[in-house]
Amino acid sequence: MCPCMTILQFKVDAVADGEATDFIVTPANGVACHYRVAGGDPLHYEQFFEQLARDFGTRLPRHFEQPQPAASEPPWRPLITDNISPRILSGYGDPAAFKGDDGYWLVATSNDAPDAFPILHSTDLEHWEPVGFVFEEGLTPAWTAAGTQVGDFWAPELARVGEEYWLSYTARDRDNVLSIGLAKSSHPAGPWTDLGRPLLGNSVIDSHISTLDGEPALFWKRDTNSHWPRPLAGLLREQPHLIPLLFDEEADRRTAAFAAAVQPWANTRRPMERFFLMQPLIRAALANWSKVKQALQRSGFGAAILESMSTPILAQRLAEDGGSLIGEPTVVLANDLDWEGHLIEGPWVTKQEGRYWLFYAGNDFTSPSYGIGVAVADSLFGPYVKQPEPVLRSTTNWLAPGHASVAPGLDGRPQLFFHAYHPGTGGYNEFRALLTVRLEFSGDQVTLR
């Protein structure tokens, strides 16, 4: 084992060898350590960061974190807790539930699986049948990047607009930029016909179509949280004296120093691999969130980074044919509560008791700190007022509940449908279960039943 170092500077050399990467990590005035990372998936990097933590005292990977469970278990009910099809590779993340005349329909994230966006059907919320995919292997839209470790198909949402069904979704375009697409069908099971181009581009995700006030509108998130980790690492590479100003714990300072050293290599990798490489820095920053933002403000170096740490949710009218946006976008929410950390995402609006309720997720989706918040307004475009604390957060039985949708239950009362991880798991391409809980609305509060 390499000796534990107190110097906050590293030199990192990395050489790709097929799918594997050889890293040589050398602390200032110390002994180099060699690591072979077998691939570019989360598990490979978690193993690497576990070794790095033991050798150099950096932050341990996220699966060593102990969640702070809620005071009591919410009255939620698991619906799907394991895979029900070998073609659905990572469960039911970002689940969008829709109740039609012929039962319940569910679409979910598929990440880089060959078949994009599983479609499931149920008549009783107990038994779910896989009925296909929005885009089967080889049939993804031509404008999207597809394939294992290439594509990312996230957060599909299903809406009835007139006599049609519209499905909005996130995918990477051919330049690997996250964009929002839209497809149409005469039935939730498909077949689906894509617009053939992005509806909206330039690093946007998590679209939601609303017709609650009689006209179609699109909600989405500006994905700026993906923009700050590597620039922050680059800033710390150029200005290492900032590290102790941003981070309190020695492990977080060493984590930041390593991120600064590995940043040039990270810049050469595919988008999700960059995220995996920067994940320990993201966790360190979230653990020091107020201090990080204040130090960047005082330093005078971090204006662009601070701007990227705000992730607004926007809304805008859709044309009647769904092919374009009309007018100007409105910012309806931004991350401004401590529990939300560096992002909010996954908007879904429901109208209850004459008011508009916007559910959203906050914090890092791989972390037990991830949860579901809600805000209320008297009109679709706001202004929205948030409840100060999340309505759902991690417990000892389920971690990181997030990205909810709302549909009537069997009794006609509103229910929240959302994903969560089994204890001890979490991260990209790890299984996410489907859960539900009944909702009750009154005044400016929503409660769980």
XYZ file of N, CA and C in Angstrom, residues 227 229-234 237 259-271 273-275 277-278:
78
model
N -21.947 20.857 -16.373
C -20.948 21.771 -16.924
C -19.892 22.219 -15.915
N -18.349 20.468 -12.964
C -17.311 19.681 -12.272
C -15.934 19.745 -12.930
N -15.860 19.554 -14.236
C -14.535 19.600 -14.870
C -13.952 21.007 -14.889
N -14.744 22.067 -15.173
C -14.174 23.415 -15.014
C -13.705 23.712 -13.592
N -14.448 23.217 -12.580
C -13.980 23.412 -11.209
C -12.658 22.687 -10.999
N -12.562 21.447 -11.484
C -11.297 20.718 -11.369
C -10.179 21.460 -12.098
N -10.507 22.035 -13.268
C -9.507 22.808 -13.999
C -9.064 24.048 -13.242
N -6.819 23.026 -10.577
C -5.516 22.655 -11.156
C -4.644 23.898 -11.327
N -8.916 15.192 -8.556
C -9.766 15.611 -9.677
C -9.058 16.655 -10.526
N -8.352 17.572 -9.886
C -7.609 18.585 -10.629
C -6.539 17.943 -11.514
N -5.889 16.905 -10.977
C -4.819 16.254 -11.735
C -5.345 15.411 -12.878
N -6.515 14.768 -12.693
C -7.043 13.860 -13.712
C -7.909 14.599 -14.729
N -8.181 15.872 -14.502
C -9.102 16.620 -15.367
C -8.717 16.605 -16.846
N -7.448 16.786 -17.227
C -7.128 16.736 -18.664
C -7.502 15.396 -19.308
N -7.291 14.296 -18.579
C -7.684 12.993 -19.116
C -9.202 12.892 -19.209
N -9.895 13.353 -18.178
C -11.352 13.304 -18.188
C -11.921 14.041 -19.396
N -11.297 15.129 -19.780
C -11.782 15.910 -20.920
C -11.767 15.134 -22.224
N -11.003 14.058 -22.290
C -10.895 13.281 -23.537
C -11.899 12.143 -23.603
N -12.642 11.891 -22.525
C -13.488 10.711 -22.456
C -14.913 11.023 -22.895
N -15.713 9.951 -23.087
C -17.114 10.125 -23.460
C -17.878 10.797 -22.323
N -19.036 11.400 -22.600
C -19.713 12.200 -21.578
C -19.957 11.492 -20.258
N -18.500 8.857 -18.979
C -17.254 8.505 -18.306
C -16.645 9.727 -17.632
N -16.817 10.914 -18.231
C -16.373 12.138 -17.567
C -17.091 12.305 -16.238
N -18.392 12.022 -16.254
C -19.182 12.123 -15.026
C -18.659 11.145 -13.976
N -15.667 9.964 -13.635
C -14.365 10.432 -13.155
C -14.492 11.592 -12.178
N -15.496 12.433 -12.387
C -15.681 13.602 -11.535
C -16.614 13.342 -10.352
